mmCIF file of C-alpha atoms in Angstrom:
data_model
loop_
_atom_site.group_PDB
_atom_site.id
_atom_site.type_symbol
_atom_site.label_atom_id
_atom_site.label_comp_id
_atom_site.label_asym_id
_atom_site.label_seq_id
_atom_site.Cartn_x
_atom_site.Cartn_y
_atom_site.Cartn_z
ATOM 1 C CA UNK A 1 -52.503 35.690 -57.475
ATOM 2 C CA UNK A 2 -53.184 34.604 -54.163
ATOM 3 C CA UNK A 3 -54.014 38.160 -52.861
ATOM 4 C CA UNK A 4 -56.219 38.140 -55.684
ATOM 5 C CA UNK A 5 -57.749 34.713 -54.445
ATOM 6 C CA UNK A 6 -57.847 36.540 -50.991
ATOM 7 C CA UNK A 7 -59.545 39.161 -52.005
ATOM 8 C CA UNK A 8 -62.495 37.564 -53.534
ATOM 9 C CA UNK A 9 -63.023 35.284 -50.478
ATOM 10 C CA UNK A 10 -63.105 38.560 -48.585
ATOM 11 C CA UNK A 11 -65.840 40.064 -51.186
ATOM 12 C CA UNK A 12 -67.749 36.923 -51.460
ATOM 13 C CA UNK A 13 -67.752 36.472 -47.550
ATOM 14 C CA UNK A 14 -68.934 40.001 -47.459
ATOM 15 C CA UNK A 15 -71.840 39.436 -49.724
ATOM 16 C CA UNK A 16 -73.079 36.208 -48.073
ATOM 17 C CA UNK A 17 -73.259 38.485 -44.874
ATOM 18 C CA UNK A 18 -75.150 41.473 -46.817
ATOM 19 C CA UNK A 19 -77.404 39.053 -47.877
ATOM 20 C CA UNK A 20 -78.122 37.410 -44.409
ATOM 21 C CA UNK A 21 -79.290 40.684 -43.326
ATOM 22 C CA UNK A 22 -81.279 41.941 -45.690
ATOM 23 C CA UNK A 23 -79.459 44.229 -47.664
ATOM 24 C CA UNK A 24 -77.710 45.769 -44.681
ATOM 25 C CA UNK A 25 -74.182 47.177 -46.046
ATOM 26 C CA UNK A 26 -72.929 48.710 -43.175
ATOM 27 C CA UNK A 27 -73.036 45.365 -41.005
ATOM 28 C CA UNK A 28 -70.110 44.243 -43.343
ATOM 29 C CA UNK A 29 -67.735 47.082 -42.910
ATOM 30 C CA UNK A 30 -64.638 45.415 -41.062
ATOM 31 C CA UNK A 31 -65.375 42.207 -41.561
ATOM 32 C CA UNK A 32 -62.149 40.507 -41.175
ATOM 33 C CA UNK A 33 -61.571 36.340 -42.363
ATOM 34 C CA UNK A 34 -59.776 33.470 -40.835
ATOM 35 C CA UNK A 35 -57.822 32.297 -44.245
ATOM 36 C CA UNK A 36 -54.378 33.598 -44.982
ATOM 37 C CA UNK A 37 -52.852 33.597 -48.323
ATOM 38 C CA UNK A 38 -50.758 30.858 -47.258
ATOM 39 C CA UNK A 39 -54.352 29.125 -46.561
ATOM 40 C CA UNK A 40 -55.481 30.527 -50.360
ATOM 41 C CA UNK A 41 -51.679 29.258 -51.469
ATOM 42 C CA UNK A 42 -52.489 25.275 -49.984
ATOM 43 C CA UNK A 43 -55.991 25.563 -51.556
ATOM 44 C CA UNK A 44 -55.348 26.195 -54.836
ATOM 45 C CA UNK A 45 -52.055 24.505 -55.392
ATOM 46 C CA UNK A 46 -51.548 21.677 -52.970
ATOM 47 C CA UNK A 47 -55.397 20.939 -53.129
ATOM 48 C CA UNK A 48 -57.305 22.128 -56.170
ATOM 49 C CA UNK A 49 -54.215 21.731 -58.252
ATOM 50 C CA UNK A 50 -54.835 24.898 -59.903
ATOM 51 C CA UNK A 51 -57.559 23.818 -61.396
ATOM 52 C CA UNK A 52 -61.595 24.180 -60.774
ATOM 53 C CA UNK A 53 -63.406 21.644 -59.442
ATOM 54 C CA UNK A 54 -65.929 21.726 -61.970
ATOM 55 C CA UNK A 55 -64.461 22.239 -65.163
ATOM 56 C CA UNK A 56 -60.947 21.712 -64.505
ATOM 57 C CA UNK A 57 -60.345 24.846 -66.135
ATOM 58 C CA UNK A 58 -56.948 26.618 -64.711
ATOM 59 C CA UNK A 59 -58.130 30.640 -65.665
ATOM 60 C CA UNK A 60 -59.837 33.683 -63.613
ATOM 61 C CA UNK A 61 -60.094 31.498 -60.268
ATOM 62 C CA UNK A 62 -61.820 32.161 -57.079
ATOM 63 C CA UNK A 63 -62.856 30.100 -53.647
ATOM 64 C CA UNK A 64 -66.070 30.202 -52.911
ATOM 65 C CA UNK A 65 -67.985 28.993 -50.464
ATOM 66 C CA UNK A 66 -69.658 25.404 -51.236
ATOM 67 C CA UNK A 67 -72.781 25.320 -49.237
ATOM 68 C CA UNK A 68 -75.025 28.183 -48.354
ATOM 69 C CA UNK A 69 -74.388 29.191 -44.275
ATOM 70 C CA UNK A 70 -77.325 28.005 -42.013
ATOM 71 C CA UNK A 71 -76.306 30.257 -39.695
ATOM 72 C CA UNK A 72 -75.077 34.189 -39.242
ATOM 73 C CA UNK A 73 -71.526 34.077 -40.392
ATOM 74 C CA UNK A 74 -70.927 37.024 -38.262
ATOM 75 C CA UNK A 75 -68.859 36.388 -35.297
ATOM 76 C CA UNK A 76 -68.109 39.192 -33.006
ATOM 77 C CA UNK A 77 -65.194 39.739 -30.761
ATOM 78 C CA UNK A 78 -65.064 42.451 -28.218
ATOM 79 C CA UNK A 79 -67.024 45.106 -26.406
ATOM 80 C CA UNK A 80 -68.608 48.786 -27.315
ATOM 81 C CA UNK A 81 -66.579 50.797 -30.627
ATOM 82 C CA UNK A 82 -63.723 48.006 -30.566
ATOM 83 C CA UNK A 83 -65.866 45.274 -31.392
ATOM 84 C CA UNK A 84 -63.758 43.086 -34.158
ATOM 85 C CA UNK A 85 -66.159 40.998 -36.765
ATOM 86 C CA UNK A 86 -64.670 38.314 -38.380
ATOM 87 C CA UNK A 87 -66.293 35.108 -40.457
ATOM 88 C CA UNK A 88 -66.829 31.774 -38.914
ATOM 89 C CA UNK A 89 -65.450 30.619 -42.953
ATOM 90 C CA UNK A 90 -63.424 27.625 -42.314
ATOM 91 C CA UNK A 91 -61.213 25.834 -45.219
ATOM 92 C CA UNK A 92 -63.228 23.286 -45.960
ATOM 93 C CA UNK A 93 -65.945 25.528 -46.793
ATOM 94 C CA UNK A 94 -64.125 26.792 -49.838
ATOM 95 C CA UNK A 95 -64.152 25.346 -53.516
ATOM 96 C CA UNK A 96 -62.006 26.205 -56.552
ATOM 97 C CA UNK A 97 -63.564 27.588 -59.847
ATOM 98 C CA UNK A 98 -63.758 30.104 -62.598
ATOM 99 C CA UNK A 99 -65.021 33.309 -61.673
ATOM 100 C CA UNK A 100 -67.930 32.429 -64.068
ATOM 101 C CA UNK A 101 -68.722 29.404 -62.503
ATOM 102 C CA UNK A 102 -68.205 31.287 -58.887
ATOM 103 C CA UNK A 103 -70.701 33.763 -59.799
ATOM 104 C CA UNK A 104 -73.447 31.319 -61.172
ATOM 105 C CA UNK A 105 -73.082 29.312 -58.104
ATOM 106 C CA UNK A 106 -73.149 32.535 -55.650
ATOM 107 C CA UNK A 107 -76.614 33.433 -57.848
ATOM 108 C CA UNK A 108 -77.895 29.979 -57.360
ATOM 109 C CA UNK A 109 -76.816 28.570 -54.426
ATOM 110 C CA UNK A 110 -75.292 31.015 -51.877
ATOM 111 C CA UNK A 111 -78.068 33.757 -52.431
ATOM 112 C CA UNK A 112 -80.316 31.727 -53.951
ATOM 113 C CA UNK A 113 -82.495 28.878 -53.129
ATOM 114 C CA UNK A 114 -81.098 25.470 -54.334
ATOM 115 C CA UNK A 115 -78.519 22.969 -52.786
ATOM 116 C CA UNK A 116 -75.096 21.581 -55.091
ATOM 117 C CA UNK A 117 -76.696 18.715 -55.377
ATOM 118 C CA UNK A 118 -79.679 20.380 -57.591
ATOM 119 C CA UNK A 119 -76.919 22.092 -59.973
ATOM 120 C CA UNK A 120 -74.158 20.179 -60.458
ATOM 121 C CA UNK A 121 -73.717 15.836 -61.704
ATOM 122 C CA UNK A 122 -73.642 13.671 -59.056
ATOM 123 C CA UNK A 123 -70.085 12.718 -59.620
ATOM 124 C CA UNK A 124 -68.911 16.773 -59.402
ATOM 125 C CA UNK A 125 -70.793 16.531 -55.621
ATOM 126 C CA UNK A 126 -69.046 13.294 -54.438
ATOM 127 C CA UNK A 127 -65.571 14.263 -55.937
ATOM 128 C CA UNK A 128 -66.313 18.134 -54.093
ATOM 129 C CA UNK A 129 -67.489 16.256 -50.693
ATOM 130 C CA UNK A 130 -64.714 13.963 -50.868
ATOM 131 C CA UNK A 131 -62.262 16.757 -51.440
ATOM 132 C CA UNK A 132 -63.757 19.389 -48.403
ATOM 133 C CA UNK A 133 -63.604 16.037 -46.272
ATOM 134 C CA UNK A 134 -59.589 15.776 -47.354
ATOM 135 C CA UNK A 135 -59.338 19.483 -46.458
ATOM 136 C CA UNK A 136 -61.184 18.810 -42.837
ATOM 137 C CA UNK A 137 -58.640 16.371 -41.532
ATOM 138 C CA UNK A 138 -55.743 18.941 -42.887
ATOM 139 C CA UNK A 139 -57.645 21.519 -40.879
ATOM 140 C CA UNK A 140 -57.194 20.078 -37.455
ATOM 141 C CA UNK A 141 -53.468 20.870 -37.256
ATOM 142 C CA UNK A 142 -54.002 24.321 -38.883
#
């Protein structure tokens, strides 16, 4: 499950990057992440409880990214045909929800124009703020 979890971050991380550039597929090739599946494993269990943060639902799961990037993600380590990429995705960047949900929000929010705040009830923003906040202050002994 948490490979699973993994791999979608990976995907979705990938996409966000893709879309950055302006279509350009090959800058994503190699792109590595920062989050482990023992990260993915906190996250969704000790966290999220298993459950999305919008519906509460506990099926076909993913972490996504809350807010859309300001920046590049891209972070590059390393000189000439060794040059590592990697993601600048930290934990408290990531939410919990159904893959519907996931894909909706990547549609309106990661690649598209609007901000959580314009899709989801006030109290689902507080309660996801509150949360990423929680997941911040874990993050500093990471």
């Amino acid at each position: 499950m948490y490979d699973g979890l993994l791999a979608s971050v990976q995907g979705s991380e990938e996409k966000i990057l893709r879309h950055q550039t302006g279509g350009d597929a090959s800058i994503s090739v190699g792109l590595k992440t920062p989050i482990t599946t023992g990260d993915i494993a906190f996250l969704a269990e000790e966290i999220y409880k298993g459950r999305s943060v919008i519906t509460g639902l506990t099926t076909r799961l993913v972490l996504i990214r809350w807010r859309k990037p300001t920046d590049s993600i891209l972070i590059k380590i390393g000189k000439g045909h060794n040059k590592q990429k990697s993601s600048n995705l930290k934990l408290h960047d990531l939410v919990l929800m159904t893959k519907e949900e996931g894909s909706r929000h990547d549609k309106l929010i990661l690649r598209g124009e609007k901000q959580p705040e314009d899709v989801y009830d006030p109290e689902v923003v507080a309660k996801v703020e509150q949360i990423l906040k929680e997941i911040a202050l874990y993050e500093k002994y990471r």
